[in-house]
Amino acid sequence: GKDLGIIIGQLLNWQVHRTMFPLGKTPQKTGRQRVQGQGEGGQPPPTKKDKYQHLREASERVIAQKEEGGWVVVYTDGSSKVVRGWRQAGFGGWYGENSPLNFSEHVPAQERQSNNRAELCAVLWALQRKSFNEKLHCVLDAEIVYKGITVWM
């Protein structure tokens, strides 16, 4: 009964405020959940940032070496979402702050609108616009693009 009342209250808040927690407060964890969420020695578990810090630092070193070696570095990404019942996809590339090469585009309407298509379009867009002798290093987060270039081709 009490739990049902809480759920109904949250749903009513959603209708009014478009959030289940209009005051910015989320439900408190129970003692049991807190104990399960603790790391070794009673310490809180590491955050994602802490857990993967060594990988980030290694990536930053590789990127710095590429830039020092004359490579142009571009960070690419793509995504899609449903808007008014229609899936729409877009992609972009970032060369650096205020770079005239930075881009953001929609996946052409006649093409399939998907995350994977957008990720691929971002890399292709960057490759198509590089000069012939330019060395381009694409930083991406899409496994499908990476494997498509390095494993499946």
GROMACS .gro file of N, CA and C in nm:
model
  459
    1GLY      N    1   0.080  -0.119   0.000
    1GLY     CA    2   0.000   0.000   0.000
    1GLY      C    3   0.084   0.126   0.000
    2LYS      N    4   0.183   0.132   0.092
    2LYS     CA    5   0.265   0.253   0.102
    2LYS      C    6   0.348   0.273  -0.025
    3ASP      N    7   0.408   0.164  -0.078
    3ASP     CA    8   0.488   0.174  -0.200
    3ASP      C    9   0.402   0.219  -0.319
    4LEU      N   10   0.281   0.165  -0.327
    4LEU     CA   11   0.190   0.204  -0.435
    4LEU      C   12   0.157   0.353  -0.425
    5GLY      N   13   0.138   0.402  -0.304
    5GLY     CA   14   0.110   0.544  -0.284
    5GLY      C   15   0.227   0.631  -0.330
    6ILE      N   16   0.349   0.585  -0.302
    6ILE     CA   17   0.469   0.660  -0.345
    6ILE      C   18   0.476   0.663  -0.497
    7ILE      N   19   0.454   0.548  -0.560
    7ILE     CA   20   0.460   0.541  -0.706
    7ILE      C   21   0.355   0.632  -0.769
    8ILE      N   22   0.233   0.629  -0.716
    8ILE     CA   23   0.126   0.714  -0.769
    8ILE      C   24   0.164   0.861  -0.753
    9GLY      N   25   0.221   0.897  -0.638
    9GLY     CA   26   0.265   1.034  -0.616
    9GLY      C   27   0.372   1.076  -0.715
   10GLN      N   28   0.467   0.986  -0.745
   10GLN     CA   29   0.572   1.016  -0.842
   10GLN      C   30   0.514   1.035  -0.981
   11LEU      N   31   0.419   0.950  -1.017
   11LEU     CA   32   0.357   0.963  -1.149
   11LEU      C   33   0.279   1.094  -1.161
   12LEU      N   34   0.212   1.134  -1.055
   12LEU     CA   35   0.141   1.262  -1.058
   12LEU      C   36   0.240   1.377  -1.069
   13ASN      N   37   0.353   1.369  -0.998
   13ASN     CA   38   0.457   1.470  -1.011
   13ASN      C   39   0.509   1.475  -1.154
   14TRP      N   40   0.520   1.360  -1.219
   14TRP     CA   41   0.569   1.355  -1.356
   14TRP      C   42   0.475   1.434  -1.448
   15GLN      N   43   0.345   1.418  -1.429
   15GLN     CA   44   0.249   1.489  -1.513
   15GLN      C   45   0.261   1.639  -1.496
   16VAL      N   46   0.286   1.685  -1.376
   16VAL     CA   47   0.292   1.828  -1.349
   16VAL      C   48   0.429   1.886  -1.381
   17HIS      N   49   0.536   1.821  -1.332
   17HIS     CA   50   0.670   1.879  -1.338
   17HIS      C   51   0.760   1.815  -1.443
   18ARG      N   52   0.715   1.710  -1.509
   18ARG     CA   53   0.795   1.631  -1.602
   18ARG      C   54   0.920   1.572  -1.537
   19THR      N   55   0.911   1.551  -1.408
   19THR     CA   56   1.014   1.478  -1.335
   19THR      C   57   0.947   1.408  -1.219
   20MET      N   58   1.001   1.295  -1.181
   20MET     CA   59   0.944   1.222  -1.069
   20MET      C   60   0.992   1.279  -0.937
   21PHE      N   61   1.095   1.363  -0.941
   21PHE     CA   62   1.154   1.420  -0.821
   21PHE      C   63   1.165   1.571  -0.839
   22PRO      N   64   1.054   1.645  -0.829
   22PRO     CA   65   1.053   1.787  -0.862
   22PRO      C   66   1.144   1.873  -0.775
   23LEU      N   67   1.181   1.828  -0.660
   23LEU     CA   68   1.266   1.908  -0.573
   23LEU      C   69   1.413   1.871  -0.589
   24GLY      N   70   1.443   1.789  -0.691
   24GLY     CA   71   1.581   1.750  -0.714
   24GLY      C   72   1.631   1.642  -0.621
   25LYS      N   73   1.543   1.587  -0.538
   25LYS     CA   74   1.585   1.484  -0.443
   25LYS      C   75   1.548   1.347  -0.499
   26THR      N   76   1.645   1.257  -0.497
   26THR     CA   77   1.617   1.120  -0.538
   26THR      C   78   1.596   1.036  -0.413
   27PRO      N   79   1.528   0.925  -0.426
   27PRO     CA   80   1.505   0.841  -0.308
   27PRO      C   81   1.636   0.798  -0.244
   28GLN      N   82   1.638   0.790  -0.111
   28GLN     CA   83   1.757   0.749  -0.038
   28GLN      C   84   1.772   0.598  -0.048
   29LYS      N   85   1.897   0.552  -0.057
   29LYS     CA   86   1.924   0.409  -0.059
   29LYS      C   87   1.903   0.353   0.081
   30THR      N   88   1.863   0.228   0.086
   30THR     CA   89   1.849   0.163   0.216
   30THR      C   90   1.988   0.123   0.264
   31GLY      N   91   2.000   0.089   0.391
   31GLY     CA   92   2.128   0.047   0.446
   31GLY      C   93   2.186  -0.071   0.372
   32ARG      N   94   2.101  -0.164   0.333
   32ARG     CA   95   2.148  -0.283   0.261
   32ARG      C   96   2.209  -0.244   0.128
   33GLN      N   97   2.146  -0.152   0.055
   33GLN     CA   98   2.200  -0.108  -0.073
   33GLN      C   99   2.333  -0.036  -0.055
   34ARG      N  100   2.346   0.043   0.052
   34ARG     CA  101   2.471   0.115   0.077
   34ARG      C  102   2.585   0.017   0.101
   35VAL      N  103   2.560  -0.088   0.178
   35VAL     CA  104   2.665  -0.184   0.209
   35VAL      C  105   2.708  -0.255   0.081
   36GLN      N  106   2.612  -0.294  -0.004
   36GLN     CA  107   2.647  -0.362  -0.128
   36GLN      C  108   2.725  -0.270  -0.221
   37GLY      N  109   2.702  -0.141  -0.215
   37GLY     CA  110   2.767  -0.047  -0.305
   37GLY      C  111   2.906  -0.005  -0.260
   38GLN      N  112   2.952  -0.055  -0.145
   38GLN     CA  113   3.083  -0.015  -0.095
   38GLN      C  114   3.192  -0.101  -0.157
   39GLY      N  115   3.309  -0.039  -0.173
   39GLY     CA  116   3.425  -0.112  -0.224
   39GLY      C  117   3.497  -0.182  -0.110
   40GLU      N  118   3.621  -0.217  -0.136
   40GLU     CA  119   3.700  -0.288  -0.035
   40GLU      C  120   3.728  -0.197   0.084
   41GLY      N  121   3.732  -0.255   0.201
   41GLY     CA  122   3.764  -0.180   0.322
   41GLY      C  123   3.659  -0.078   0.359
   42GLY      N  124   3.536  -0.095   0.311
   42GLY     CA  125   3.430  -0.001   0.344
   42GLY      C  126   3.436   0.129   0.265
   43GLN      N  127   3.531   0.141   0.173
   43GLN     CA  128   3.543   0.261   0.091
   43GLN      C  129   3.436   0.259  -0.019
   44PRO      N  130   3.394   0.376  -0.065
   44PRO     CA  131   3.299   0.376  -0.175
   44PRO      C  132   3.364   0.319  -0.301
   45PRO      N  133   3.285   0.258  -0.389
   45PRO     CA  134   3.343   0.201  -0.511
   45PRO      C  135   3.402   0.311  -0.598
   46PRO      N  136   3.502   0.278  -0.679
   46PRO     CA  137   3.563   0.382  -0.763
   46PRO      C  138   3.463   0.432  -0.868
   47THR      N  139   3.475   0.558  -0.900
   47THR     CA  140   3.391   0.614  -1.006
   47THR      C  141   3.444   0.566  -1.140
   48LYS      N  142   3.362   0.581  -1.245
   48LYS     CA  143   3.407   0.544  -1.379
   48LYS      C  144   3.533   0.623  -1.416
   49LYS      N  145   3.534   0.751  -1.378
   49LYS     CA  146   3.649   0.836  -1.409
   49LYS      C  147   3.775   0.778  -1.346
   50ASP      N  148   3.767   0.738  -1.219
   50ASP     CA  149   3.882   0.680  -1.150
   50ASP      C  150   3.920   0.543  -1.208
   51LYS      N  151   3.818   0.464  -1.238
   51LYS     CA  152   3.841   0.328  -1.285
   51LYS      C  153   3.914   0.325  -1.419
   52TYR      N  154   3.883   0.420  -1.506
   52TYR     CA  155   3.941   0.421  -1.640
   52TYR      C  156   4.043   0.532  -1.662
   53GLN      N  157   4.088   0.595  -1.554
   53GLN     CA  158   4.183   0.706  -1.565
   53GLN      C  159   4.310   0.666  -1.640
   54HIS      N  160   4.363   0.545  -1.612
   54HIS     CA  161   4.486   0.502  -1.679
   54HIS      C  162   4.468   0.489  -1.830
   55LEU      N  163   4.350   0.446  -1.874
   55LEU     CA  164   4.324   0.436  -2.018
   55LEU      C  165   4.315   0.574  -2.082
   56ARG      N  166   4.251   0.665  -2.012
   56ARG     CA  167   4.239   0.802  -2.063
   56ARG      C  168   4.377   0.866  -2.077
   57GLU      N  169   4.462   0.849  -1.975
   57GLU     CA  170   4.596   0.906  -1.980
   57GLU      C  171   4.678   0.846  -2.094
   58ALA      N  172   4.666   0.715  -2.115
   58ALA     CA  173   4.737   0.650  -2.226
   58ALA      C  174   4.689   0.705  -2.360
   59SER      N  175   4.559   0.722  -2.374
   59SER     CA  176   4.504   0.777  -2.499
   59SER      C  177   4.552   0.919  -2.522
   60GLU      N  178   4.556   0.999  -2.417
   60GLU     CA  179   4.602   1.137  -2.429
   60GLU      C  180   4.748   1.142  -2.471
   61ARG      N  181   4.830   1.048  -2.421
   61ARG     CA  182   4.972   1.043  -2.461
   61ARG      C  183   4.985   1.010  -2.610
   62VAL      N  184   4.908   0.912  -2.656
   62VAL     CA  185   4.913   0.873  -2.798
   62VAL      C  186   4.870   0.990  -2.886
   63ILE      N  187   4.763   1.058  -2.847
   63ILE     CA  188   4.713   1.171  -2.927
   63ILE      C  189   4.816   1.283  -2.930
   64ALA      N  190   4.879   1.312  -2.817
   64ALA     CA  191   4.983   1.416  -2.812
   64ALA      C  192   5.100   1.379  -2.904
   65GLN      N  193   5.139   1.252  -2.904
   65GLN     CA  194   5.248   1.208  -2.992
   65GLN      C  195   5.210   1.224  -3.139
   66LYS      N  196   5.086   1.191  -3.172
   66LYS     CA  197   5.039   1.207  -3.310
   66LYS      C  198   5.045   1.353  -3.352
   67GLU      N  199   4.996   1.442  -3.265
   67GLU     CA  200   4.996   1.585  -3.298
   67GLU      C  201   5.139   1.637  -3.314
   68GLU      N  202   5.230   1.592  -3.228
   68GLU     CA  203   5.370   1.633  -3.238
   68GLU      C  204   5.433   1.581  -3.368
   69GLY      N  205   5.385   1.468  -3.416
   69GLY     CA  206   5.436   1.408  -3.540
   69GLY      C  207   5.373   1.464  -3.666
   70GLY      N  208   5.292   1.569  -3.651
   70GLY     CA  209   5.233   1.632  -3.768
   70GLY      C  210   5.097   1.577  -3.810
   71TRP      N  211   5.040   1.490  -3.731
   71TRP     CA  212   4.908   1.435  -3.762
   71TRP      C  213   4.801   1.537  -3.725
   72VAL      N  214   4.694   1.538  -3.803
   72VAL     CA  215   4.575   1.616  -3.768
   72VAL      C  216   4.485   1.521  -3.690
   73VAL      N  217   4.438   1.563  -3.573
   73VAL     CA  218   4.354   1.479  -3.488
   73VAL      C  219   4.212   1.532  -3.491
   74VAL      N  220   4.117   1.442  -3.515
   74VAL     CA  221   3.975   1.479  -3.513
   74VAL      C  222   3.901   1.379  -3.424
   75TYR      N  223   3.815   1.431  -3.340
   75TYR     CA  224   3.728   1.349  -3.255
   75TYR      C  225   3.593   1.339  -3.326
   76THR      N  226   3.549   1.218  -3.357
   76THR     CA  227   3.424   1.202  -3.431
   76THR      C  228   3.321   1.129  -3.345
   77ASP      N  229   3.194   1.156  -3.372
   77ASP     CA  230   3.087   1.089  -3.300
   77ASP      C  231   2.959   1.098  -3.382
   78GLY      N  232   2.868   1.006  -3.358
   78GLY     CA  233   2.738   1.006  -3.423
   78GLY      C  234   2.633   0.956  -3.327
   79SER      N  235   2.509   0.994  -3.351
   79SER     CA  236   2.400   0.948  -3.264
   79SER      C  237   2.269   0.956  -3.340
   80SER      N  238   2.167   0.897  -3.280
   80SER     CA  239   2.033   0.909  -3.338
   80SER      C  240   1.931   0.906  -3.225
   81LYS      N  241   1.815   0.961  -3.253
   81LYS     CA  242   1.705   0.958  -3.156
   81LYS      C  243   1.574   0.969  -3.232
   82VAL      N  244   1.467   0.935  -3.164
   82VAL     CA  245   1.335   0.943  -3.224
   82VAL      C  246   1.275   1.079  -3.188
   83VAL      N  247   1.234   1.152  -3.292
   83VAL     CA  248   1.173   1.283  -3.275
   83VAL      C  249   1.038   1.280  -3.345
   84ARG      N  250   0.932   1.302  -3.268
   84ARG     CA  251   0.795   1.300  -3.320
   84ARG      C  252   0.765   1.175  -3.405
   85GLY      N  253   0.815   1.061  -3.355
   85GLY     CA  254   0.786   0.934  -3.421
   85GLY      C  255   0.882   0.897  -3.533
   86TRP      N  256   0.977   0.981  -3.566
   86TRP     CA  257   1.071   0.954  -3.674
   86TRP      C  258   1.213   0.951  -3.618
   87ARG      N  259   1.290   0.849  -3.656
   87ARG     CA  260   1.430   0.842  -3.614
   87ARG      C  261   1.511   0.941  -3.696
   88GLN      N  262   1.595   1.018  -3.627
   88GLN     CA  263   1.682   1.115  -3.692
   88GLN      C  264   1.823   1.093  -3.641
   89ALA      N  265   1.920   1.096  -3.734
   89ALA     CA  266   2.059   1.071  -3.698
   89ALA      C  267   2.146   1.189  -3.740
   90GLY      N  268   2.250   1.211  -3.664
   90GLY     CA  269   2.344   1.318  -3.695
   90GLY      C  270   2.483   1.279  -3.651
   91PHE      N  271   2.580   1.356  -3.696
   91PHE     CA  272   2.719   1.325  -3.665
   91PHE      C  273   2.800   1.453  -3.662
   92GLY      N  274   2.919   1.443  -3.605
   92GLY     CA  275   3.005   1.560  -3.599
   92GLY      C  276   3.150   1.522  -3.581
   93GLY      N  277   3.234   1.623  -3.598
   93GLY     CA  278   3.377   1.606  -3.579
   93GLY      C  279   3.433   1.732  -3.515
   94TRP      N  280   3.527   1.714  -3.425
   94TRP     CA  281   3.587   1.827  -3.354
   94TRP      C  282   3.738   1.820  -3.369
   95TYR      N  283   3.795   1.922  -3.434
   95TYR     CA  284   3.940   1.931  -3.454
   95TYR      C  285   4.007   2.012  -3.345
   96GLY      N  286   3.933   2.097  -3.281
   96GLY     CA  287   3.987   2.182  -3.177
   96GLY      C  288   3.897   2.302  -3.158
   97GLU      N  289   3.920   2.373  -3.050
   97GLU     CA  290   3.835   2.487  -3.017
   97GLU      C  291   3.842   2.592  -3.129
   98ASN      N  292   3.725   2.633  -3.177
   98ASN     CA  293   3.709   2.735  -3.281
   98ASN      C  294   3.774   2.698  -3.414
   99SER      N  295   3.803   2.571  -3.437
   99SER     CA  296   3.861   2.529  -3.565
   99SER      C  297   3.756   2.543  -3.676
  100PRO      N  298   3.795   2.597  -3.790
  100PRO     CA  299   3.700   2.606  -3.902
  100PRO      C  300   3.668   2.468  -3.961
  101LEU      N  301   3.744   2.367  -3.923
  101LEU     CA  302   3.720   2.231  -3.973
  101LEU      C  303   3.612   2.158  -3.894
  102ASN      N  304   3.577   2.205  -3.775
  102ASN     CA  305   3.473   2.140  -3.694
  102ASN      C  306   3.345   2.130  -3.777
  103PHE      N  307   3.273   2.020  -3.760
  103PHE     CA  308   3.150   2.001  -3.838
  103PHE      C  309   3.043   1.928  -3.758
  104SER      N  310   2.919   1.952  -3.794
  104SER     CA  311   2.805   1.875  -3.744
  104SER      C  312   2.702   1.872  -3.855
  105GLU      N  313   2.653   1.754  -3.883
  105GLU     CA  314   2.562   1.734  -3.996
  105GLU      C  315   2.455   1.632  -3.962
  106HIS      N  316   2.350   1.632  -4.041
  106HIS     CA  317   2.247   1.528  -4.033
  106HIS      C  318   2.284   1.416  -4.130
  107VAL      N  319   2.251   1.294  -4.094
  107VAL     CA  320   2.262   1.185  -4.191
  107VAL      C  321   2.159   1.217  -4.300
  108PRO      N  322   2.197   1.209  -4.429
  108PRO     CA  323   2.101   1.242  -4.535
  108PRO      C  324   1.969   1.168  -4.518
  109ALA      N  325   1.861   1.238  -4.545
  109ALA     CA  326   1.726   1.184  -4.519
  109ALA      C  327   1.698   1.055  -4.594
  110GLN      N  328   1.759   1.037  -4.713
  110GLN     CA  329   1.732   0.915  -4.791
  110GLN      C  330   1.810   0.794  -4.739
  111GLU      N  331   1.903   0.816  -4.645
  111GLU     CA  332   1.979   0.705  -4.588
  111GLU      C  333   1.913   0.658  -4.459
  112ARG      N  334   1.945   0.533  -4.420
  112ARG     CA  335   1.892   0.476  -4.296
  112ARG      C  336   1.940   0.561  -4.178
  113GLN      N  337   1.851   0.594  -4.090
  113GLN     CA  338   1.880   0.677  -3.973
  113GLN      C  339   1.911   0.587  -3.855
  114SER      N  340   2.040   0.568  -3.825
  114SER     CA  341   2.079   0.482  -3.713
  114SER      C  342   2.206   0.535  -3.650
  115ASN      N  343   2.232   0.490  -3.528
  115ASN     CA  344   2.356   0.529  -3.458
  115ASN      C  345   2.478   0.485  -3.538
  116ASN      N  346   2.476   0.360  -3.585
  116ASN     CA  347   2.591   0.307  -3.658
  116ASN      C  348   2.617   0.386  -3.786
  117ARG      N  349   2.512   0.418  -3.859
  117ARG     CA  350   2.527   0.497  -3.982
  117ARG      C  351   2.587   0.633  -3.949
  118ALA      N  352   2.541   0.695  -3.842
  118ALA     CA  353   2.592   0.826  -3.804
  118ALA      C  354   2.739   0.819  -3.764
  119GLU      N  355   2.778   0.716  -3.690
  119GLU     CA  356   2.918   0.699  -3.652
  119GLU      C  357   3.006   0.684  -3.777
  120LEU      N  358   2.961   0.603  -3.872
  120LEU     CA  359   3.036   0.584  -3.996
  120LEU      C  360   3.043   0.712  -4.078
  121CYS      N  361   2.932   0.784  -4.086
  121CYS     CA  362   2.929   0.910  -4.161
  121CYS      C  363   3.028   1.011  -4.105
  122ALA      N  364   3.044   1.016  -3.974
  122ALA     CA  365   3.136   1.112  -3.913
  122ALA      C  366   3.280   1.087  -3.959
  123VAL      N  367   3.322   0.961  -3.958
  123VAL     CA  368   3.458   0.929  -4.000
  123VAL      C  369   3.474   0.952  -4.150
  124LEU      N  370   3.376   0.911  -4.229
  124LEU     CA  371   3.383   0.931  -4.374
  124LEU      C  372   3.390   1.079  -4.409
  125TRP      N  373   3.311   1.160  -4.340
  125TRP     CA  374   3.310   1.305  -4.364
  125TRP      C  375   3.450   1.362  -4.341
  126ALA      N  376   3.514   1.322  -4.231
  126ALA     CA  377   3.648   1.372  -4.200
  126ALA      C  378   3.749   1.323  -4.305
  127LEU      N  379   3.740   1.197  -4.345
  127LEU     CA  380   3.833   1.143  -4.444
  127LEU      C  381   3.817   1.210  -4.580
  128GLN      N  382   3.693   1.237  -4.620
  128GLN     CA  383   3.668   1.297  -4.751
  128GLN      C  384   3.718   1.440  -4.759
  129ARG      N  385   3.736   1.506  -4.648
  129ARG     CA  386   3.775   1.646  -4.648
  129ARG      C  387   3.923   1.670  -4.615
  130LYS      N  388   3.997   1.564  -4.596
  130LYS     CA  389   4.140   1.581  -4.567
  130LYS      C  390   4.215   1.595  -4.699
  131SER      N  391   4.328   1.666  -4.693
  131SER     CA  392   4.409   1.679  -4.814
  131SER      C  393   4.485   1.549  -4.839
  132PHE      N  394   4.536   1.534  -4.961
  132PHE     CA  395   4.597   1.408  -5.002
  132PHE      C  396   4.713   1.365  -4.912
  133ASN      N  397   4.803   1.456  -4.879
  133ASN     CA  398   4.921   1.421  -4.801
  133ASN      C  399   4.902   1.437  -4.650
  134GLU      N  400   4.785   1.476  -4.609
  134GLU     CA  401   4.758   1.500  -4.467
  134GLU      C  402   4.742   1.367  -4.393
  135LYS      N  403   4.807   1.357  -4.277
  135LYS     CA  404   4.792   1.239  -4.192
  135LYS      C  405   4.680   1.269  -4.093
  136LEU      N  406   4.575   1.188  -4.094
  136LEU     CA  407   4.457   1.213  -4.011
  136LEU      C  408   4.442   1.101  -3.909
  137HIS      N  409   4.427   1.138  -3.783
  137HIS     CA  410   4.404   1.044  -3.674
  137HIS      C  411   4.263   1.069  -3.621
  138CYS      N  412   4.174   0.971  -3.639
  138CYS     CA  413   4.035   0.984  -3.593
  138CYS      C  414   4.023   0.920  -3.455
  139VAL      N  415   3.974   0.996  -3.359
  139VAL     CA  416   3.945   0.944  -3.225
  139VAL      C  417   3.795   0.916  -3.224
  140LEU      N  418   3.757   0.792  -3.196
  140LEU     CA  419   3.616   0.756  -3.201
  140LEU      C  420   3.580   0.663  -3.087
  141ASP      N  421   3.450   0.650  -3.065
  141ASP     CA  422   3.403   0.564  -2.957
  141ASP      C  423   3.317   0.450  -3.009
  142ALA      N  424   3.315   0.431  -3.140
  142ALA     CA  425   3.228   0.330  -3.199
  142ALA      C  426   3.308   0.205  -3.237
  143GLU      N  427   3.280   0.097  -3.168
  143GLU     CA  428   3.350  -0.028  -3.197
  143GLU      C  429   3.323  -0.075  -3.339
  144ILE      N  430   3.202  -0.051  -3.389
  144ILE     CA  431   3.167  -0.096  -3.524
  144ILE      C  432   3.253  -0.027  -3.629
  145VAL      N  433   3.284   0.100  -3.609
  145VAL     CA  434   3.369   0.172  -3.704
  145VAL      C  435   3.512   0.119  -3.695
  146TYR      N  436   3.562   0.105  -3.573
  146TYR     CA  437   3.698   0.056  -3.553
  146TYR      C  438   3.716  -0.082  -3.614
  147LYS      N  439   3.627  -0.176  -3.583
  147LYS     CA  440   3.638  -0.310  -3.637
  147LYS      C  441   3.612  -0.311  -3.788
  148GLY      N  442   3.524  -0.225  -3.835
  148GLY     CA  443   3.497  -0.218  -3.978
  148GLY      C  444   3.621  -0.180  -4.057
  149ILE      N  445   3.706  -0.098  -3.998
  149ILE     CA  446   3.827  -0.052  -4.067
  149ILE      C  447   3.943  -0.148  -4.044
  150THR      N  448   3.959  -0.199  -3.922
  150THR     CA  449   4.078  -0.276  -3.888
  150THR      C  450   4.062  -0.427  -3.897
  151VAL      N  451   3.940  -0.479  -3.883
  151VAL     CA  452   3.922  -0.624  -3.876
  151VAL      C  453   3.845  -0.677  -3.997
  152TRP      N  454   3.733  -0.617  -4.029
  152TRP     CA  455   3.642  -0.674  -4.128
  152TRP      C  456   3.677  -0.640  -4.272
  153MET      N  457   3.762  -0.539  -4.296
  153MET     CA  458   3.795  -0.502  -4.435
  153MET      C  459   3.902  -0.591  -4.491
   0.00000   0.00000   0.00000
